[in-house]
Amino acid sequence: MATVAADNTAVRVSGTDPMRPEIYTVRRVHRESHDTFTLTLVRRDGGGGMRFAPGQFNMLYVFGVGEVPVSISGDPADGQVLVHTIRDVGAVTAALHRLKRGGTVGVRGPYGSSWPVRDGAGQDLMIVAGGIGLAPLRPAIYHVLSHREEYGHVVILYGARTPEDLLFVHDLEEWRARFDVHAYVTVDRALGTWRGHVGVVTNLIPRTPFEPGNTTALICGPEVMMRFTALELERRGVPLNRIMVSMERNMKCAVGFCGHCQYGPDFICRDGPVFPYGRIRMILMQREI
Amino acid sequence: METLESILASHPFFHGLEKRYLELVTGCAANVRFRAGEFLFRDGEEAHQFFILREGRVALEIFAPGHGAVTVDTYGEGEILGWSWLVPPYHWHYDAQATEPVRAIALDGRCLRGKCEEDHELGYELLKRFAHIIEQRLSATRLQLLDVYGDRRR
Ligand SMILES: Cc1cc2nc3c(=O)[nH]c(=O)nc-3n(C[C@H](O)[C@H](O)[C@H](O)COP(=O)(O)OP(=O)(O)OC[C@H]3O[C@@H](n4cnc5c(N)ncnc54)[C@H](O)[C@@H]3O)c2cc1C
Ligand code: FES
């Protein structure tokens, strides 16, 4: 079946071919910060949102501009809508930023590995996010909080550049208000009016309760931040194969064909983006991979 | 009952310190409280104390003309605040403001400096422990400087 997109590009819509996008319509655009926004999408054919596991990503296609990988940031239990949170950094993300309600996006996915939220049941959970890295972690947090009784301590640490750069402010307030979650937010610097934590996110780790030997850690953010966080958790005795990190590389096919996203022996689109730190530790420490 | 000595003994900063030294250090310690908004110290003032925070939060601020007060770090329960008492000319370089009601143990730097001069073994022990804190703060500051969350293009 062929459909015609907004710019008259013919787009083949099919659920079976992994290279063919399905057409989604923008239901809502929510501004998170000066350069970051959340798109709520619904399928144009009226079908539900998308089944996905926390941590997976989609290829989002802006017709006539290009395609980029973006993690799903919505609630995996919500089958009605598909949610993505995007930072405007270049050509495609800027085109996504320009979309208004009713605009059209091609979506293929979901792709990639996911956060092992089910394997973490029965343990303490340490979730550490930096900047836009909170977006791929949010579905995991939704899952964990709706199955709260299955976990020991749940710690959420989030670091951003300044208070103005914080994403999901309403969620953060909700998580911080809960008595069964230790949620802390820190920023790198702030004007005197900010009354929260200031300093790097790794500073918060010693202030939280968790039993290192019985902890699963989920980390997502800039590579430097993930490296320092993983090192700190390793130093405290969290097993390397239970420290999970989500990697980013530029992608083309997203299905393991083109080799664009190669990372050492792995392809991030197929073997990642979520990896056990123990598996990629040596590569993460190398330059320019 | 919790005595100053037992509180200090159970703090990780003093782990492994000989009892006689712990007694000497306790002799320089006092309980202090600050209201939210109150300053623990101010830039330029003489640094004659350091603090072991027991409750509340303190913001370390730099006052920059045109920017106002910029917070560069915060400290909370269990953390050590201040090492300028250790390094001549013993002046604070930042403002430290309580952002919440703070309970802390203040250690008198002049008293400690005197005891360290008398007994260099104690001095070396304290210096090693502060060197560790200073190293951690330096690493954290470098990470902050990298501005890792920023836009890659700008
Ligand atoms: C698995 C995965 C999940 C992702 N999830 C999200 C998400 O949830 N939200 C989000 O905002 N972004 C996410 N990204 C990043 C997003 O794909 C890129 O920002 C996007 O591809 C940039 O495309 P562009 O055409 O707008 O910018 P371009 O014009 O291609 O690039 C703009 C600048 O960003 C740099 N850049 C682009 N992509 C990357 C990258 N992947 N790694 C490092 N530098 C890069 C370029 O070198 C350039 O400096 C994800 C990436 C991957 C691989
Ligand atoms: S993007 Fe083609 S192999 Fe991963």
Coordinates of C-alpha atoms and ligand atoms in Angstrom, one line a residue:
Chain A
M1 CA 0.0 0.0 0.0
A2 CA 1.3 3.5 -0.8
T3 CA 0.3 6.7 0.9
V4 CA 1.2 10.3 0.1
A5 CA 2.9 12.3 2.8
A6 CA 2.6 16.0 3.5
D7 CA 5.3 16.9 1.0
N8 CA 4.0 14.5 -1.6
T9 CA 6.7 11.9 -1.0
A10 CA 5.3 8.5 -1.6
V11 CA 5.7 6.4 1.5
R12 CA 5.0 2.7 1.6
V13 CA 3.2 1.8 4.8
S14 CA 3.6 -1.7 6.0
G15 CA 4.0 -3.4 9.3
T16 CA 6.2 -6.2 7.9
D17 CA 9.2 -4.4 6.2
P18 CA 11.5 -3.0 8.9
M19 CA 12.7 -0.3 6.5
R20 CA 9.2 1.1 5.8
P21 CA 7.9 3.8 8.1
E22 CA 4.3 4.0 9.4
I23 CA 2.6 7.3 9.3
Y24 CA 1.9 9.0 12.6
T25 CA 0.2 12.3 13.3
V26 CA 1.3 14.8 15.9
R27 CA -1.3 15.1 18.6
R28 CA 0.6 17.4 21.0
V29 CA 3.9 19.3 21.1
H30 CA 5.1 20.1 24.6
R31 CA 8.0 22.4 25.2
E32 CA 10.3 20.9 27.9
S33 CA 13.1 23.5 27.8
H34 CA 14.5 26.1 25.4
D35 CA 15.8 23.4 23.0
T36 CA 13.9 20.2 24.0
F37 CA 10.4 19.2 23.3
T38 CA 8.1 16.2 23.6
L39 CA 6.0 15.0 20.7
T40 CA 2.9 12.9 21.4
L41 CA 2.0 10.9 18.2
V42 CA -0.9 8.8 17.2
R43 CA -1.2 6.4 14.3
R44 CA -2.8 8.0 11.3
D45 CA -4.8 4.9 10.5
G46 CA -6.4 5.2 14.0
G47 CA -4.6 2.2 15.4
G48 CA -3.1 2.2 18.9
G49 CA 0.4 3.6 19.9
M50 CA 3.1 1.0 19.8
R51 CA 4.2 -1.9 22.0
F52 CA 7.7 -1.4 23.2
A53 CA 10.1 -2.2 26.0
P54 CA 11.6 0.7 28.1
G55 CA 14.9 1.8 26.5
Q56 CA 14.0 1.0 22.9
F57 CA 14.1 3.6 20.1
N58 CA 12.3 4.5 16.8
M59 CA 13.6 5.9 13.6
L60 CA 11.6 9.2 13.1
Y61 CA 11.4 10.4 9.5
V62 CA 10.6 13.9 8.6
F63 CA 9.5 13.8 5.0
G64 CA 12.0 15.4 2.7
V65 CA 14.5 16.1 5.5
G66 CA 15.7 12.8 6.9
E67 CA 15.5 10.2 9.6
V68 CA 17.0 10.0 13.1
P69 CA 17.0 7.5 16.0
V70 CA 15.0 8.7 19.0
S71 CA 14.2 6.8 22.2
I72 CA 10.6 6.3 23.3
S73 CA 10.0 8.5 26.4
G74 CA 6.4 7.6 27.2
D75 CA 4.7 5.0 29.4
P76 CA 5.0 1.5 28.1
A77 CA 1.6 0.7 29.6
D78 CA -0.1 3.4 27.6
G79 CA -1.1 1.7 24.3
Q80 CA -2.8 4.8 22.9
V81 CA 0.0 7.2 22.1
L82 CA 3.6 7.2 21.2
V83 CA 5.8 9.7 23.0
H84 CA 9.3 11.0 22.1
T85 CA 11.4 13.7 23.7
I86 CA 13.9 15.4 21.4
R87 CA 16.7 17.9 21.7
D88 CA 17.0 20.2 18.7
V89 CA 20.6 19.8 17.6
G90 CA 20.6 19.7 13.8
A91 CA 18.8 19.4 10.5
V92 CA 16.3 16.6 11.3
T93 CA 15.7 17.4 15.0
A94 CA 15.1 21.0 14.0
A95 CA 12.5 19.9 11.4
L96 CA 10.9 17.8 14.1
H97 CA 10.9 20.9 16.3
R98 CA 9.0 22.8 13.7
L99 CA 6.1 20.3 13.6
K100 CA 2.7 21.4 14.8
R101 CA -0.3 19.6 15.9
G102 CA -1.6 17.6 12.9
G103 CA 1.8 17.3 11.3
T104 CA 3.1 14.0 10.0
V105 CA 6.0 11.8 10.9
G106 CA 7.2 8.5 9.5
V107 CA 8.0 6.0 12.3
R108 CA 9.7 2.7 12.1
G109 CA 10.6 0.6 15.1
P110 CA 10.7 -0.1 17.9
Y111 CA 14.3 -1.2 17.7
G112 CA 17.1 -2.2 20.0
S113 CA 17.7 -3.7 23.4
S114 CA 15.9 -2.5 26.5
W115 CA 16.5 -1.8 30.2
P116 CA 16.3 -5.1 32.2
V117 CA 13.6 -3.8 34.5
R118 CA 12.1 -7.2 35.0
D119 CA 15.5 -8.8 35.9
G120 CA 16.0 -6.0 38.4
A121 CA 12.9 -7.1 40.4
G122 CA 13.8 -8.1 44.0
Q123 CA 16.8 -5.8 44.0
D124 CA 17.6 -2.1 44.7
L125 CA 17.4 0.0 41.6
M126 CA 19.6 2.9 40.9
I127 CA 18.6 5.1 38.0
V128 CA 21.0 7.8 37.0
A129 CA 20.2 10.2 34.2
G130 CA 22.0 13.2 32.7
G131 CA 20.4 15.8 30.4
I132 CA 18.3 14.4 27.6
G133 CA 19.2 10.9 29.0
L134 CA 16.2 11.1 31.3
A135 CA 14.0 10.6 28.2
P136 CA 15.1 6.9 27.4
L137 CA 14.9 6.2 31.2
R138 CA 11.4 7.6 31.7
P139 CA 9.6 4.5 30.4
A140 CA 11.7 2.3 32.8
I141 CA 10.8 4.7 35.7
Y142 CA 7.1 4.5 34.8
H143 CA 7.3 0.7 34.8
V144 CA 9.1 0.5 38.1
L145 CA 6.8 2.9 39.8
S146 CA 3.7 1.0 38.7
H147 CA 5.3 -2.2 40.0
R148 CA 6.9 -0.6 43.0
E149 CA 6.4 -3.5 45.4
E150 CA 8.7 -5.7 43.3
Y151 CA 11.8 -3.7 44.1
G152 CA 13.9 -2.8 47.1
H153 CA 15.1 0.8 47.3
V154 CA 14.4 2.8 44.2
V155 CA 16.8 5.7 43.6
I156 CA 16.4 8.2 40.8
L157 CA 19.3 10.7 40.3
Y158 CA 19.1 13.3 37.6
G159 CA 21.7 15.9 36.6
A160 CA 21.3 18.8 34.2
R161 CA 23.2 21.8 33.2
T162 CA 21.1 24.5 34.9
P163 CA 17.6 24.5 36.5
E164 CA 16.2 25.9 33.1
D165 CA 17.4 22.7 31.4
L166 CA 15.4 20.3 33.5
L167 CA 13.1 18.0 31.6
F168 CA 9.8 16.4 32.8
V169 CA 9.4 18.9 35.6
H170 CA 6.0 17.6 36.6
D171 CA 7.2 14.0 36.8
L172 CA 10.2 15.1 38.8
E173 CA 7.9 16.8 41.3
E174 CA 5.8 13.7 41.6
W175 CA 8.7 11.3 42.0
R176 CA 10.3 13.6 44.7
A177 CA 7.0 13.8 46.6
R178 CA 6.8 10.0 46.9
F179 CA 7.9 8.4 50.1
D180 CA 8.9 5.1 48.5
V181 CA 11.4 6.7 46.0
H182 CA 14.6 8.6 46.6
A183 CA 14.6 11.1 43.8
Y184 CA 17.3 13.8 43.7
V185 CA 18.0 16.4 41.1
T186 CA 21.2 18.3 40.8
V187 CA 22.4 21.0 38.4
D188 CA 26.0 22.0 37.4
R189 CA 25.4 25.6 38.3
A190 CA 22.5 27.8 39.4
L191 CA 21.7 31.3 40.4
G192 CA 21.2 32.0 44.1
T193 CA 17.4 31.5 43.8
W194 CA 17.7 27.7 43.2
R195 CA 17.4 25.8 46.5
G196 CA 18.2 22.3 45.2
H197 CA 21.5 20.4 44.8
V198 CA 24.3 21.8 42.8
G199 CA 27.3 19.7 41.6
V200 CA 27.8 16.7 39.4
V201 CA 25.4 13.8 39.5
T202 CA 28.0 11.4 40.9
N203 CA 28.2 13.5 44.1
L204 CA 24.6 12.3 44.9
I205 CA 25.5 8.6 44.9
P206 CA 27.0 8.5 48.4
R207 CA 23.9 10.2 49.8
T208 CA 21.5 7.5 48.7
P209 CA 20.6 4.2 50.3
F210 CA 21.3 1.1 48.3
E211 CA 23.0 -2.2 48.8
P212 CA 25.7 -2.3 46.0
G213 CA 25.9 -6.1 45.8
N214 CA 22.1 -6.3 45.2
T215 CA 21.6 -3.4 42.9
T216 CA 20.8 -3.0 39.3
A217 CA 21.8 0.4 37.8
L218 CA 20.4 2.0 34.7
I219 CA 22.5 4.9 33.4
C220 CA 21.8 7.2 30.5
G221 CA 23.4 10.5 29.5
P222 CA 26.5 12.0 27.8
E223 CA 29.2 9.4 27.6
V224 CA 31.5 11.2 30.0
M225 CA 28.8 11.3 32.6
M226 CA 28.0 7.6 32.1
R227 CA 31.7 6.7 32.4
F228 CA 32.1 8.5 35.7
T229 CA 28.8 7.2 37.1
A230 CA 29.6 3.6 36.2
L231 CA 33.1 4.0 37.7
E232 CA 31.7 5.3 40.9
L233 CA 29.1 2.4 41.1
E234 CA 31.9 -0.1 40.2
R235 CA 34.0 1.4 43.0
R236 CA 31.1 0.9 45.4
G237 CA 30.7 -2.8 44.5
V238 CA 27.8 -2.9 42.0
P239 CA 28.5 -5.9 39.8
L240 CA 29.6 -4.8 36.3
N241 CA 27.0 -6.8 34.5
R242 CA 24.3 -5.1 36.5
I243 CA 25.3 -1.6 35.5
M244 CA 23.5 -0.9 32.3
V245 CA 24.3 2.0 30.0
S246 CA 22.6 3.3 26.8
M247 CA 24.9 4.2 24.0
E248 CA 24.3 6.6 21.1
R249 CA 25.8 6.5 17.6
N250 CA 24.6 7.9 14.3
M251 CA 22.4 5.5 12.5
K252 CA 21.1 4.8 9.1
C253 CA 19.4 1.4 8.8
A254 CA 18.8 0.7 12.5
V255 CA 18.5 -3.0 11.7
G256 CA 22.1 -4.2 11.6
F257 CA 22.7 -4.0 7.8
C258 CA 24.7 -0.9 7.1
G259 CA 27.4 -0.9 9.8
H260 CA 27.0 2.8 10.4
C261 CA 26.5 2.4 14.2
Q262 CA 29.4 0.0 14.8
Y263 CA 30.8 0.2 18.3
G264 CA 33.8 -2.2 18.7
P265 CA 32.4 -5.7 17.8
D266 CA 28.8 -4.6 18.3
F267 CA 26.2 -2.7 16.3
I268 CA 24.4 -0.3 18.6
C269 CA 21.1 -0.5 16.7
R270 CA 21.0 -4.3 16.9
D271 CA 23.0 -5.2 20.0
G272 CA 22.3 -2.0 22.0
P273 CA 21.5 0.8 22.7
V274 CA 21.4 -0.7 26.2
F275 CA 24.5 -2.6 27.1
P276 CA 25.9 -4.1 30.3
Y277 CA 28.8 -1.9 31.3
G278 CA 30.9 -5.0 31.8
R279 CA 30.6 -5.8 28.1
I280 CA 31.7 -2.5 26.8
R281 CA 33.8 -1.1 29.6
M282 CA 37.1 -1.4 27.7
I283 CA 35.7 0.3 24.6
L284 CA 34.0 3.1 26.6
M285 CA 37.4 4.0 28.1
Q286 CA 39.0 4.3 24.6
R287 CA 39.1 7.5 22.7
E288 CA 37.3 8.1 19.4
I289 CA 35.3 4.9 19.1
Chain B
M1 CA 23.8 9.4 74.8
E2 CA 25.5 10.7 71.7
T3 CA 28.6 12.6 72.7
L4 CA 30.6 14.7 70.3
E5 CA 33.4 12.1 70.4
S6 CA 31.0 9.3 69.5
I7 CA 29.5 11.3 66.7
L8 CA 33.0 12.1 65.3
A9 CA 34.2 8.5 65.8
S10 CA 31.4 7.2 63.7
H11 CA 32.0 9.7 60.9
P12 CA 33.8 8.1 57.9
F13 CA 36.2 11.1 57.9
F14 CA 37.7 10.0 61.2
H15 CA 37.6 6.2 60.6
G16 CA 40.8 4.6 61.8
L17 CA 42.1 7.7 63.6
E18 CA 43.7 6.7 66.9
K19 CA 41.6 7.3 70.0
R20 CA 44.1 9.8 71.5
Y21 CA 43.9 11.9 68.3
L22 CA 40.1 11.6 68.3
E23 CA 40.1 13.0 71.8
L24 CA 42.3 15.9 70.7
V25 CA 40.1 16.7 67.8
T26 CA 36.9 16.5 69.9
G27 CA 38.5 19.1 72.2
C28 CA 38.3 21.5 69.2
A29 CA 34.6 20.6 68.3
A30 CA 31.3 22.3 69.1
N31 CA 27.7 21.9 68.0
V32 CA 26.4 24.7 65.9
R33 CA 23.1 25.6 64.1
F34 CA 22.3 28.0 61.3
R35 CA 18.9 29.2 60.1
A36 CA 17.9 29.0 56.5
G37 CA 19.5 32.0 54.8
E38 CA 22.2 32.5 57.3
F39 CA 25.8 32.4 56.2
L40 CA 28.3 29.8 57.6
F41 CA 31.1 31.9 56.2
R42 CA 31.7 34.7 53.7
D43 CA 34.3 35.3 51.0
G44 CA 37.3 37.1 52.4
E45 CA 36.7 36.4 56.0
E46 CA 39.2 34.7 58.1
A47 CA 38.8 30.9 57.9
H48 CA 39.1 29.4 61.3
Q49 CA 36.6 26.5 61.2
F50 CA 35.5 23.6 59.2
F51 CA 32.1 21.9 59.4
I52 CA 30.8 18.4 59.5
L53 CA 27.2 18.7 58.4
R54 CA 24.6 16.7 60.3
E55 CA 21.4 18.0 58.8
G56 CA 20.2 20.5 56.2
R57 CA 21.9 21.9 53.1
V58 CA 24.6 24.5 52.4
A59 CA 25.1 26.3 49.1
L60 CA 28.7 27.4 48.2
E61 CA 28.3 30.6 46.2
I62 CA 30.4 33.0 44.3
F63 CA 29.2 36.5 43.9
A64 CA 29.9 37.6 40.4
P65 CA 29.2 41.2 39.4
G66 CA 26.5 41.2 36.7
H67 CA 25.4 37.6 37.6
G68 CA 24.6 37.9 41.2
A69 CA 25.2 34.9 43.5
V70 CA 26.0 31.8 41.5
T71 CA 25.8 28.5 43.4
V72 CA 28.7 26.2 42.3
D73 CA 28.2 23.3 44.8
T74 CA 26.0 22.2 47.6
Y75 CA 26.7 20.1 50.7
G76 CA 24.4 18.0 52.8
E77 CA 24.2 15.5 55.6
G78 CA 27.5 13.7 56.4
E79 CA 29.6 16.0 54.3
I80 CA 32.7 18.1 55.2
L81 CA 32.6 21.7 54.4
G82 CA 35.7 24.0 54.3
W83 CA 39.4 23.5 54.1
S84 CA 40.7 27.1 53.9
W85 CA 41.6 26.9 57.6
L86 CA 44.3 24.6 56.6
V87 CA 46.0 26.7 53.9
P88 CA 47.6 30.1 54.6
P89 CA 46.5 32.9 54.6
Y90 CA 43.5 31.2 56.0
H91 CA 40.7 33.1 54.3
W92 CA 37.5 31.9 52.7
H93 CA 37.1 32.1 49.0
Y94 CA 33.4 31.5 48.8
D95 CA 30.2 32.4 50.6
A96 CA 28.5 29.4 52.3
Q97 CA 24.8 29.9 52.9
A98 CA 22.4 27.6 54.6
T99 CA 19.5 26.9 52.2
E100 CA 17.7 24.9 54.9
P101 CA 18.1 24.9 58.7
V102 CA 21.5 23.4 59.3
R103 CA 22.9 21.4 62.2
A104 CA 26.6 20.8 62.2
I105 CA 29.7 20.2 64.2
A106 CA 32.2 23.1 63.8
L107 CA 35.9 22.2 64.3
D108 CA 38.0 25.1 65.4
G109 CA 40.8 25.4 62.8
R110 CA 43.1 27.5 65.0
C111 CA 42.9 25.0 67.8
L112 CA 43.5 22.1 65.3
R113 CA 46.4 23.9 63.6
G114 CA 48.0 24.3 67.0
K115 CA 47.6 20.6 67.8
C116 CA 48.9 19.6 64.3
E117 CA 52.0 21.7 64.8
E118 CA 52.6 20.1 68.2
D119 CA 52.1 16.6 66.8
H120 CA 53.0 16.2 63.2
E121 CA 51.6 12.7 63.1
L122 CA 48.1 14.1 63.8
G123 CA 48.8 16.8 61.2
Y124 CA 49.7 14.3 58.6
E125 CA 46.6 12.1 59.3
L126 CA 44.3 15.1 58.9
L127 CA 46.2 16.4 55.8
K128 CA 45.8 13.0 54.1
R129 CA 42.0 13.0 54.8
F130 CA 41.6 16.5 53.5
A131 CA 43.8 15.8 50.5
H132 CA 41.3 13.0 49.6
I133 CA 38.3 15.4 49.9
I134 CA 40.2 18.1 47.9
E135 CA 41.0 15.5 45.1
Q136 CA 37.3 14.5 44.9
R137 CA 36.1 18.1 44.7
L138 CA 38.7 18.8 42.0
S139 CA 37.6 15.9 39.9
A140 CA 33.9 17.0 40.3
T141 CA 34.8 20.5 39.3
R142 CA 36.6 19.3 36.2
L143 CA 33.5 17.3 35.2
Q144 CA 31.4 20.4 35.8
L145 CA 33.8 22.4 33.6
L146 CA 33.3 20.0 30.7
D147 CA 29.7 21.2 30.5
V148 CA 28.8 17.7 29.3
Y149 CA 25.1 18.3 29.1
G150 CA 25.5 21.3 26.8
D151 CA 24.6 21.5 23.2
R152 CA 27.4 19.8 21.2
R153 CA 27.4 22.6 18.5
R154 CA 27.7 25.7 20.7
Ligands
LIG1 C1 19.6 4.8 20.1 C2 19.5 6.3 20.1 C3 18.6 7.0 20.8 C4 18.5 8.4 20.8 N1 17.5 8.9 21.6 C5 17.4 10.3 21.5 C6 16.3 10.9 22.3 O1 15.5 10.3 22.9 N2 16.2 12.3 22.2 C7 17.1 13.0 21.4 O2 17.0 14.2 21.4 N3 18.1 12.4 20.8 C8 18.2 11.1 20.8 N4 19.2 10.5 20.1 C9 20.2 11.4 19.3 C10 19.6 11.8 18.0 O3 19.4 10.7 17.2 C11 20.5 12.9 17.3 O4 20.5 14.0 18.1 C12 20.0 13.2 16.0 O5 20.3 12.1 15.1 C13 20.6 14.4 15.4 O6 20.2 14.6 14.1 P1 20.1 16.0 13.4 O7 19.9 15.7 11.9 O8 19.1 16.8 14.0 O9 21.5 16.6 13.7 P2 22.8 16.5 12.8 O10 22.7 17.7 11.9 O11 23.0 15.2 12.2 O12 23.8 16.7 13.9 C14 23.9 17.8 14.8 C15 25.1 17.7 15.8 O13 25.0 16.6 16.7 C16 26.0 15.6 16.4 N5 25.3 14.3 16.5 C17 24.3 13.9 15.8 N6 23.9 12.7 16.2 C18 24.7 12.3 17.2 C19 24.8 11.1 18.0 N7 24.0 10.1 17.9 N8 25.9 11.1 18.9 C20 26.7 12.1 19.0 N9 26.6 13.2 18.3 C21 25.7 13.3 17.4 C22 26.5 15.9 15.1 O14 27.8 15.5 15.0 C23 26.4 17.4 15.0 O15 27.4 18.0 15.8 C24 19.4 9.1 20.0 C25 20.4 8.5 19.3 C26 20.5 7.1 19.3 C27 21.5 6.5 18.5
FES2 S1 22.5 1.6 11.8 FE1 22.9 0.2 10.2 S2 23.9 -1.3 11.2 FE2 23.2 -0.1 12.9

